[in-house]
mmCIF file with all atom_site columns, C-alpha atoms in Angstrom:
data_model
loop_
_atom_site.group_PDB
_atom_site.id
_atom_site.type_symbol
_atom_site.label_atom_id
_atom_site.label_alt_id
_atom_site.label_comp_id
_atom_site.label_asym_id
_atom_site.label_entity_id
_atom_site.label_seq_id
_atom_site.pdbx_PDB_ins_code
_atom_site.Cartn_x
_atom_site.Cartn_y
_atom_site.Cartn_z
_atom_site.occupancy
_atom_site.B_iso_or_equiv
_atom_site.pdbx_formal_charge
_atom_site.auth_seq_id
_atom_site.auth_comp_id
_atom_site.auth_asym_id
_atom_site.auth_atom_id
_atom_site.pdbx_PDB_model_num
ATOM 1   C CA . MET A 1 1   ? 45.928 115.152 153.912 1.00 0.00 ? 1   MET A CA 1
ATOM 2   C CA . SER A 1 2   ? 48.444 114.108 156.121 1.00 0.00 ? 2   SER A CA 1
ATOM 3   C CA . ASN A 1 3   ? 50.385 116.015 158.743 1.00 0.00 ? 3   ASN A CA 1
ATOM 4   C CA . HIS A 1 4   ? 53.053 116.589 156.627 1.00 0.00 ? 4   HIS A CA 1
ATOM 5   C CA . ASP A 1 5   ? 51.008 118.265 153.868 1.00 0.00 ? 5   ASP A CA 1
ATOM 6   C CA . TYR A 1 6   ? 51.234 120.809 156.254 1.00 0.00 ? 6   TYR A CA 1
ATOM 7   C CA . SER A 1 7   ? 52.908 123.577 158.094 1.00 0.00 ? 7   SER A CA 1
ATOM 8   C CA . PRO A 1 8   ? 53.989 123.759 161.842 1.00 0.00 ? 8   PRO A CA 1
ATOM 9   C CA . ASP A 1 9   ? 52.121 126.492 161.942 1.00 0.00 ? 9   ASP A CA 1
ATOM 10  C CA . GLN A 1 10  ? 49.062 125.378 160.688 1.00 0.00 ? 10  GLN A CA 1
ATOM 11  C CA . ILE A 1 11  ? 49.536 122.188 162.972 1.00 0.00 ? 11  ILE A CA 1
ATOM 12  C CA . ALA A 1 12  ? 49.703 124.403 165.851 1.00 0.00 ? 12  ALA A CA 1
ATOM 13  C CA . ASP A 1 13  ? 46.082 125.927 164.702 1.00 0.00 ? 13  ASP A CA 1
ATOM 14  C CA . ARG A 1 14  ? 44.822 122.789 164.204 1.00 0.00 ? 14  ARG A CA 1
ATOM 15  C CA . GLU A 1 15  ? 46.194 121.224 167.225 1.00 0.00 ? 15  GLU A CA 1
ATOM 16  C CA . ALA A 1 16  ? 44.607 124.816 169.396 1.00 0.00 ? 16  ALA A CA 1
ATOM 17  C CA . ILE A 1 17  ? 41.206 124.606 167.651 1.00 0.00 ? 17  ILE A CA 1
ATOM 18  C CA . ARG A 1 18  ? 41.126 120.746 168.131 1.00 0.00 ? 18  ARG A CA 1
ATOM 19  C CA . GLU A 1 19  ? 42.105 122.428 172.758 1.00 0.00 ? 19  GLU A CA 1
ATOM 20  C CA . LEU A 1 20  ? 39.422 124.866 172.469 1.00 0.00 ? 20  LEU A CA 1
ATOM 21  C CA . VAL A 1 21  ? 37.164 121.866 171.190 1.00 0.00 ? 21  VAL A CA 1
ATOM 22  C CA . ASP A 1 22  ? 38.139 119.508 174.154 1.00 0.00 ? 22  ASP A CA 1
ATOM 23  C CA . ASP A 1 23  ? 37.631 122.851 176.825 1.00 0.00 ? 23  ASP A CA 1
ATOM 24  C CA . TYR A 1 24  ? 34.419 123.244 175.206 1.00 0.00 ? 24  TYR A CA 1
ATOM 25  C CA . ALA A 1 25  ? 33.022 119.884 176.210 1.00 0.00 ? 25  ALA A CA 1
ATOM 26  C CA . ARG A 1 26  ? 35.881 119.666 179.645 1.00 0.00 ? 26  ARG A CA 1
ATOM 27  C CA . LEU A 1 27  ? 34.241 122.521 181.184 1.00 0.00 ? 27  LEU A CA 1
ATOM 28  C CA . ALA A 1 28  ? 31.364 121.388 180.656 1.00 0.00 ? 28  ALA A CA 1
ATOM 29  C CA . ASP A 1 29  ? 31.459 118.402 182.474 1.00 0.00 ? 29  ASP A CA 1
ATOM 30  C CA . ARG A 1 30  ? 32.841 120.402 185.583 1.00 0.00 ? 30  ARG A CA 1
ATOM 31  C CA . ARG A 1 31  ? 30.417 122.896 185.132 1.00 0.00 ? 31  ARG A CA 1
ATOM 32  C CA . ASP A 1 32  ? 32.169 125.590 184.626 1.00 0.00 ? 32  ASP A CA 1
ATOM 33  C CA . ALA A 1 33  ? 30.093 127.596 183.166 1.00 0.00 ? 33  ALA A CA 1
ATOM 34  C CA . ARG A 1 34  ? 31.363 130.911 182.625 1.00 0.00 ? 34  ARG A CA 1
ATOM 35  C CA . GLY A 1 35  ? 34.922 129.046 181.794 1.00 0.00 ? 35  GLY A CA 1
ATOM 36  C CA . GLN A 1 36  ? 32.603 127.580 178.616 1.00 0.00 ? 36  GLN A CA 1
ATOM 37  C CA . ALA A 1 37  ? 31.696 131.280 177.879 1.00 0.00 ? 37  ALA A CA 1
ATOM 38  C CA . ALA A 1 38  ? 34.975 132.773 177.665 1.00 0.00 ? 38  ALA A CA 1
ATOM 39  C CA . LEU A 1 39  ? 35.266 130.547 174.503 1.00 0.00 ? 39  LEU A CA 1
ATOM 40  C CA . PHE A 1 40  ? 33.631 132.491 172.657 1.00 0.00 ? 40  PHE A CA 1
ATOM 41  C CA . ILE A 1 41  ? 33.856 135.647 171.547 1.00 0.00 ? 41  ILE A CA 1
ATOM 42  C CA . ALA A 1 42  ? 32.529 138.801 173.035 1.00 0.00 ? 42  ALA A CA 1
ATOM 43  C CA . ASP A 1 43  ? 28.934 138.375 170.724 1.00 0.00 ? 43  ASP A CA 1
ATOM 44  C CA . GLY A 1 44  ? 29.261 134.328 170.050 1.00 0.00 ? 44  GLY A CA 1
ATOM 45  C CA . ARG A 1 45  ? 26.614 132.441 169.669 1.00 0.00 ? 45  ARG A CA 1
ATOM 46  C CA . VAL A 1 46  ? 25.478 129.302 169.955 1.00 0.00 ? 46  VAL A CA 1
ATOM 47  C CA . ALA A 1 47  ? 22.661 127.493 167.640 1.00 0.00 ? 47  ALA A CA 1
ATOM 48  C CA . VAL A 1 48  ? 20.719 124.615 168.894 1.00 0.00 ? 48  VAL A CA 1
ATOM 49  C CA . TYR A 1 49  ? 19.243 122.345 166.047 1.00 0.00 ? 49  TYR A CA 1
ATOM 50  C CA . GLN A 1 50  ? 16.945 119.567 165.652 1.00 0.00 ? 50  GLN A CA 1
ATOM 51  C CA . GLY A 1 51  ? 17.828 118.821 161.742 1.00 0.00 ? 51  GLY A CA 1
ATOM 52  C CA . GLU A 1 52  ? 20.148 120.333 159.210 1.00 0.00 ? 52  GLU A CA 1
ATOM 53  C CA . PRO A 1 53  ? 21.105 124.200 159.376 1.00 0.00 ? 53  PRO A CA 1
ATOM 54  C CA . GLY A 1 54  ? 19.494 125.520 156.728 1.00 0.00 ? 54  GLY A CA 1
ATOM 55  C CA . THR A 1 55  ? 16.734 122.604 156.381 1.00 0.00 ? 55  THR A CA 1
ATOM 56  C CA . ALA A 1 56  ? 15.439 123.486 160.007 1.00 0.00 ? 56  ALA A CA 1
ATOM 57  C CA . GLU A 1 57  ? 15.400 126.827 161.602 1.00 0.00 ? 57  GLU A CA 1
ATOM 58  C CA . PRO A 1 58  ? 16.837 126.079 165.596 1.00 0.00 ? 58  PRO A CA 1
ATOM 59  C CA . VAL A 1 59  ? 14.607 125.318 168.638 1.00 0.00 ? 59  VAL A CA 1
ATOM 60  C CA . GLN A 1 60  ? 17.509 127.824 170.514 1.00 0.00 ? 60  GLN A CA 1
ATOM 61  C CA . VAL A 1 61  ? 19.504 130.347 169.970 1.00 0.00 ? 61  VAL A CA 1
ATOM 62  C CA . VAL A 1 62  ? 22.129 131.766 172.674 1.00 0.00 ? 62  VAL A CA 1
ATOM 63  C CA . ASN A 1 63  ? 23.677 135.457 171.983 1.00 0.00 ? 63  ASN A CA 1
ATOM 64  C CA . GLY A 1 64  ? 26.967 136.877 173.927 1.00 0.00 ? 64  GLY A CA 1
ATOM 65  C CA . ARG A 1 65  ? 29.015 135.471 177.081 1.00 0.00 ? 65  ARG A CA 1
ATOM 66  C CA . ASP A 1 66  ? 26.765 136.051 179.566 1.00 0.00 ? 66  ASP A CA 1
ATOM 67  C CA . GLU A 1 67  ? 23.575 134.308 177.856 1.00 0.00 ? 67  GLU A CA 1
ATOM 68  C CA . LEU A 1 68  ? 25.915 131.710 176.810 1.00 0.00 ? 68  LEU A CA 1
ATOM 69  C CA . ALA A 1 69  ? 26.911 131.471 180.551 1.00 0.00 ? 69  ALA A CA 1
ATOM 70  C CA . ALA A 1 70  ? 23.507 131.476 181.677 1.00 0.00 ? 70  ALA A CA 1
ATOM 71  C CA . ALA A 1 71  ? 22.212 128.440 178.980 1.00 0.00 ? 71  ALA A CA 1
ATOM 72  C CA . PHE A 1 72  ? 25.350 126.605 179.994 1.00 0.00 ? 72  PHE A CA 1
ATOM 73  C CA . GLY A 1 73  ? 24.586 126.526 183.868 1.00 0.00 ? 73  GLY A CA 1
ATOM 74  C CA . GLY A 1 74  ? 21.860 125.178 182.345 1.00 0.00 ? 74  GLY A CA 1
ATOM 75  C CA . LEU A 1 75  ? 24.113 122.049 182.832 1.00 0.00 ? 75  LEU A CA 1
ATOM 76  C CA . GLN A 1 76  ? 23.716 122.246 186.556 1.00 0.00 ? 76  GLN A CA 1
ATOM 77  C CA . THR A 1 77  ? 20.843 120.029 186.722 1.00 0.00 ? 77  THR A CA 1
ATOM 78  C CA . TYR A 1 78  ? 22.330 116.583 186.039 1.00 0.00 ? 78  TYR A CA 1
ATOM 79  C CA . ASP A 1 79  ? 23.667 114.738 188.096 1.00 0.00 ? 79  ASP A CA 1
ATOM 80  C CA . LYS A 1 80  ? 26.883 113.519 185.413 1.00 0.00 ? 80  LYS A CA 1
ATOM 81  C CA . THR A 1 81  ? 27.517 114.266 181.940 1.00 0.00 ? 81  THR A CA 1
ATOM 82  C CA . THR A 1 82  ? 30.543 113.121 179.953 1.00 0.00 ? 82  THR A CA 1
ATOM 83  C CA . HIS A 1 83  ? 30.620 114.419 176.944 1.00 0.00 ? 83  HIS A CA 1
ATOM 84  C CA . PHE A 1 84  ? 32.946 112.832 174.162 1.00 0.00 ? 84  PHE A CA 1
ATOM 85  C CA . ASN A 1 85  ? 33.871 114.116 171.405 1.00 0.00 ? 85  ASN A CA 1
ATOM 86  C CA . GLY A 1 86  ? 34.789 111.547 168.358 1.00 0.00 ? 86  GLY A CA 1
ATOM 87  C CA . HIS A 1 87  ? 36.012 113.210 164.994 1.00 0.00 ? 87  HIS A CA 1
ATOM 88  C CA . SER A 1 88  ? 36.648 116.559 163.609 1.00 0.00 ? 88  SER A CA 1
ATOM 89  C CA . LYS A 1 89  ? 38.003 118.296 161.050 1.00 0.00 ? 89  LYS A CA 1
ATOM 90  C CA . VAL A 1 90  ? 38.996 121.701 160.693 1.00 0.00 ? 90  VAL A CA 1
ATOM 91  C CA . THR A 1 91  ? 39.393 123.964 157.703 1.00 0.00 ? 91  THR A CA 1
ATOM 92  C CA . LEU A 1 92  ? 42.131 127.355 157.918 1.00 0.00 ? 92  LEU A CA 1
ATOM 93  C CA . ASP A 1 93  ? 42.106 130.334 156.327 1.00 0.00 ? 93  ASP A CA 1
ATOM 94  C CA . GLY A 1 94  ? 43.829 132.744 158.226 1.00 0.00 ? 94  GLY A CA 1
ATOM 95  C CA . ASP A 1 95  ? 43.393 133.942 161.092 1.00 0.00 ? 95  ASP A CA 1
ATOM 96  C CA . HIS A 1 96  ? 39.470 132.244 160.698 1.00 0.00 ? 96  HIS A CA 1
ATOM 97  C CA . ALA A 1 97  ? 38.475 128.705 160.211 1.00 0.00 ? 97  ALA A CA 1
ATOM 98  C CA . THR A 1 98  ? 35.717 126.799 159.669 1.00 0.00 ? 98  THR A CA 1
ATOM 99  C CA . GLY A 1 99  ? 34.941 122.722 161.575 1.00 0.00 ? 99  GLY A CA 1
ATOM 100 C CA . GLU A 1 100 ? 33.121 119.821 162.218 1.00 0.00 ? 100 GLU A CA 1
ATOM 101 C CA . SER A 1 101 ? 33.044 117.973 164.642 1.00 0.00 ? 101 SER A CA 1
ATOM 102 C CA . SER A 1 102 ? 31.243 115.149 166.801 1.00 0.00 ? 102 SER A CA 1
ATOM 103 C CA . CYS A 1 103 ? 29.885 113.924 169.853 1.00 0.00 ? 103 CYS A CA 1
ATOM 104 C CA . LEU A 1 104 ? 28.705 111.769 172.348 1.00 0.00 ? 104 LEU A CA 1
ATOM 105 C CA . ALA A 1 105 ? 27.069 113.775 175.360 1.00 0.00 ? 105 ALA A CA 1
ATOM 106 C CA . TYR A 1 106 ? 26.020 111.595 177.942 1.00 0.00 ? 106 TYR A CA 1
ATOM 107 C CA . HIS A 1 107 ? 23.576 113.628 181.048 1.00 0.00 ? 107 HIS A CA 1
ATOM 108 C CA . LEU A 1 108 ? 22.720 111.454 183.809 1.00 0.00 ? 108 LEU A CA 1
ATOM 109 C CA . TRP A 1 109 ? 20.013 112.068 186.896 1.00 0.00 ? 109 TRP A CA 1
ATOM 110 C CA . THR A 1 110 ? 17.727 111.134 189.022 1.00 0.00 ? 110 THR A CA 1
ATOM 111 C CA . GLU A 1 111 ? 13.567 111.321 187.954 1.00 0.00 ? 111 GLU A CA 1
ATOM 112 C CA . GLN A 1 112 ? 11.039 110.611 190.750 1.00 0.00 ? 112 GLN A CA 1
ATOM 113 C CA . GLY A 1 113 ? 13.461 108.057 192.895 1.00 0.00 ? 113 GLY A CA 1
ATOM 114 C CA . GLN A 1 114 ? 14.512 106.883 188.664 1.00 0.00 ? 114 GLN A CA 1
ATOM 115 C CA . ARG A 1 115 ? 17.979 106.941 187.552 1.00 0.00 ? 115 ARG A CA 1
ATOM 116 C CA . THR A 1 116 ? 17.596 108.179 183.901 1.00 0.00 ? 116 THR A CA 1
ATOM 117 C CA . LEU A 1 117 ? 20.728 108.514 181.286 1.00 0.00 ? 117 LEU A CA 1
ATOM 118 C CA . MET A 1 118 ? 20.332 110.445 178.032 1.00 0.00 ? 118 MET A CA 1
ATOM 119 C CA . ILE A 1 119 ? 23.261 109.903 175.102 1.00 0.00 ? 119 ILE A CA 1
ATOM 120 C CA . MET A 1 120 ? 22.506 112.433 172.378 1.00 0.00 ? 120 MET A CA 1
ATOM 121 C CA . SER A 1 121 ? 24.562 112.182 169.654 1.00 0.00 ? 121 SER A CA 1
ATOM 122 C CA . ILE A 1 122 ? 25.787 115.363 167.976 1.00 0.00 ? 122 ILE A CA 1
ATOM 123 C CA . ARG A 1 123 ? 27.175 117.509 165.693 1.00 0.00 ? 123 ARG A CA 1
ATOM 124 C CA . TYR A 1 124 ? 28.728 120.791 165.525 1.00 0.00 ? 124 TYR A CA 1
ATOM 125 C CA . HIS A 1 125 ? 29.508 123.472 162.667 1.00 0.00 ? 125 HIS A CA 1
ATOM 126 C CA . ASP A 1 126 ? 31.648 124.932 163.721 1.00 0.00 ? 126 ASP A CA 1
ATOM 127 C CA . THR A 1 127 ? 33.247 129.456 163.253 1.00 0.00 ? 127 THR A CA 1
ATOM 128 C CA . PHE A 1 128 ? 36.456 130.607 164.647 1.00 0.00 ? 128 PHE A CA 1
ATOM 129 C CA . VAL A 1 129 ? 38.687 133.574 164.908 1.00 0.00 ? 129 VAL A CA 1
ATOM 130 C CA . ARG A 1 130 ? 41.945 134.539 166.482 1.00 0.00 ? 130 ARG A CA 1
ATOM 131 C CA . GLN A 1 131 ? 42.074 137.192 168.498 1.00 0.00 ? 131 GLN A CA 1
ATOM 132 C CA . ASP A 1 132 ? 45.265 138.428 170.631 1.00 0.00 ? 132 ASP A CA 1
ATOM 133 C CA . GLN A 1 133 ? 47.130 135.155 169.282 1.00 0.00 ? 133 GLN A CA 1
ATOM 134 C CA . ARG A 1 134 ? 44.078 132.539 170.647 1.00 0.00 ? 134 ARG A CA 1
ATOM 135 C CA . TRP A 1 135 ? 41.297 131.012 168.595 1.00 0.00 ? 135 TRP A CA 1
ATOM 136 C CA . LEU A 1 136 ? 37.757 131.230 169.808 1.00 0.00 ? 136 LEU A CA 1
ATOM 137 C CA . PHE A 1 137 ? 34.617 130.128 168.604 1.00 0.00 ? 137 PHE A CA 1
ATOM 138 C CA . VAL A 1 138 ? 32.872 132.963 167.615 1.00 0.00 ? 138 VAL A CA 1
ATOM 139 C CA . GLU A 1 139 ? 29.157 130.650 166.624 1.00 0.00 ? 139 GLU A CA 1
ATOM 140 C CA . ARG A 1 140 ? 28.360 126.747 167.375 1.00 0.00 ? 140 ARG A CA 1
ATOM 141 C CA . GLN A 1 141 ? 25.831 124.702 165.476 1.00 0.00 ? 141 GLN A CA 1
ATOM 142 C CA . LEU A 1 142 ? 25.039 122.648 167.735 1.00 0.00 ? 142 LEU A CA 1
ATOM 143 C CA . ILE A 1 143 ? 22.854 119.601 166.353 1.00 0.00 ? 143 ILE A CA 1
ATOM 144 C CA . ILE A 1 144 ? 21.088 117.087 167.868 1.00 0.00 ? 144 ILE A CA 1
ATOM 145 C CA . ASP A 1 145 ? 21.133 113.414 165.531 1.00 0.00 ? 145 ASP A CA 1
ATOM 146 C CA . TRP A 1 146 ? 19.480 111.263 167.451 1.00 0.00 ? 146 TRP A CA 1
ATOM 147 C CA . VAL A 1 147 ? 18.777 110.952 171.402 1.00 0.00 ? 147 VAL A CA 1
ATOM 148 C CA . ASP A 1 148 ? 18.690 107.926 173.418 1.00 0.00 ? 148 ASP A CA 1
ATOM 149 C CA . ARG A 1 149 ? 16.964 107.623 176.839 1.00 0.00 ? 149 ARG A CA 1
ATOM 150 C CA . ARG A 1 150 ? 16.446 104.744 178.856 1.00 0.00 ? 150 ARG A CA 1
ATOM 151 C CA . PRO A 1 151 ? 16.750 104.113 183.552 1.00 0.00 ? 151 PRO A CA 1
ATOM 152 C CA . SER A 1 152 ? 19.820 102.639 184.251 1.00 0.00 ? 152 SER A CA 1
ATOM 153 C CA . MET A 1 153 ? 21.093 101.212 187.064 1.00 0.00 ? 153 MET A CA 1
ATOM 154 C CA . PRO A 1 154 ? 23.650 102.658 188.917 1.00 0.00 ? 154 PRO A CA 1
#
């Protein structure tokens, strides 16, 4: 389906949801854990998987904005991160939506004098809701497809 098959409201909703996904990545890289958590409904949730949801149990589940902010604060342990969002697909249903998006997450730190780079290929299965004219995450299922960790040169 191309953009001309969507109503102006649907196009605006899709753009708002894409901005939400991009804001999540931008705030992660800026170390704004509270800002990241504010992108979720009050009792929002992140579940982390190393395998497909439904066939694997989550390795971590974080519930509510306070727990989310604490978990997102864990990015402080890295010197730098870059979350690069790729493709995304959104299905709208009134004030609710679901989607899938991809992300390459780069994490850089120094460990025992060695600069280290970890790259994670991540997929998100998302549930969204519009509250007070704003799209928010209800749940993000973070699926780690692969991880590459290696020495890095400055």
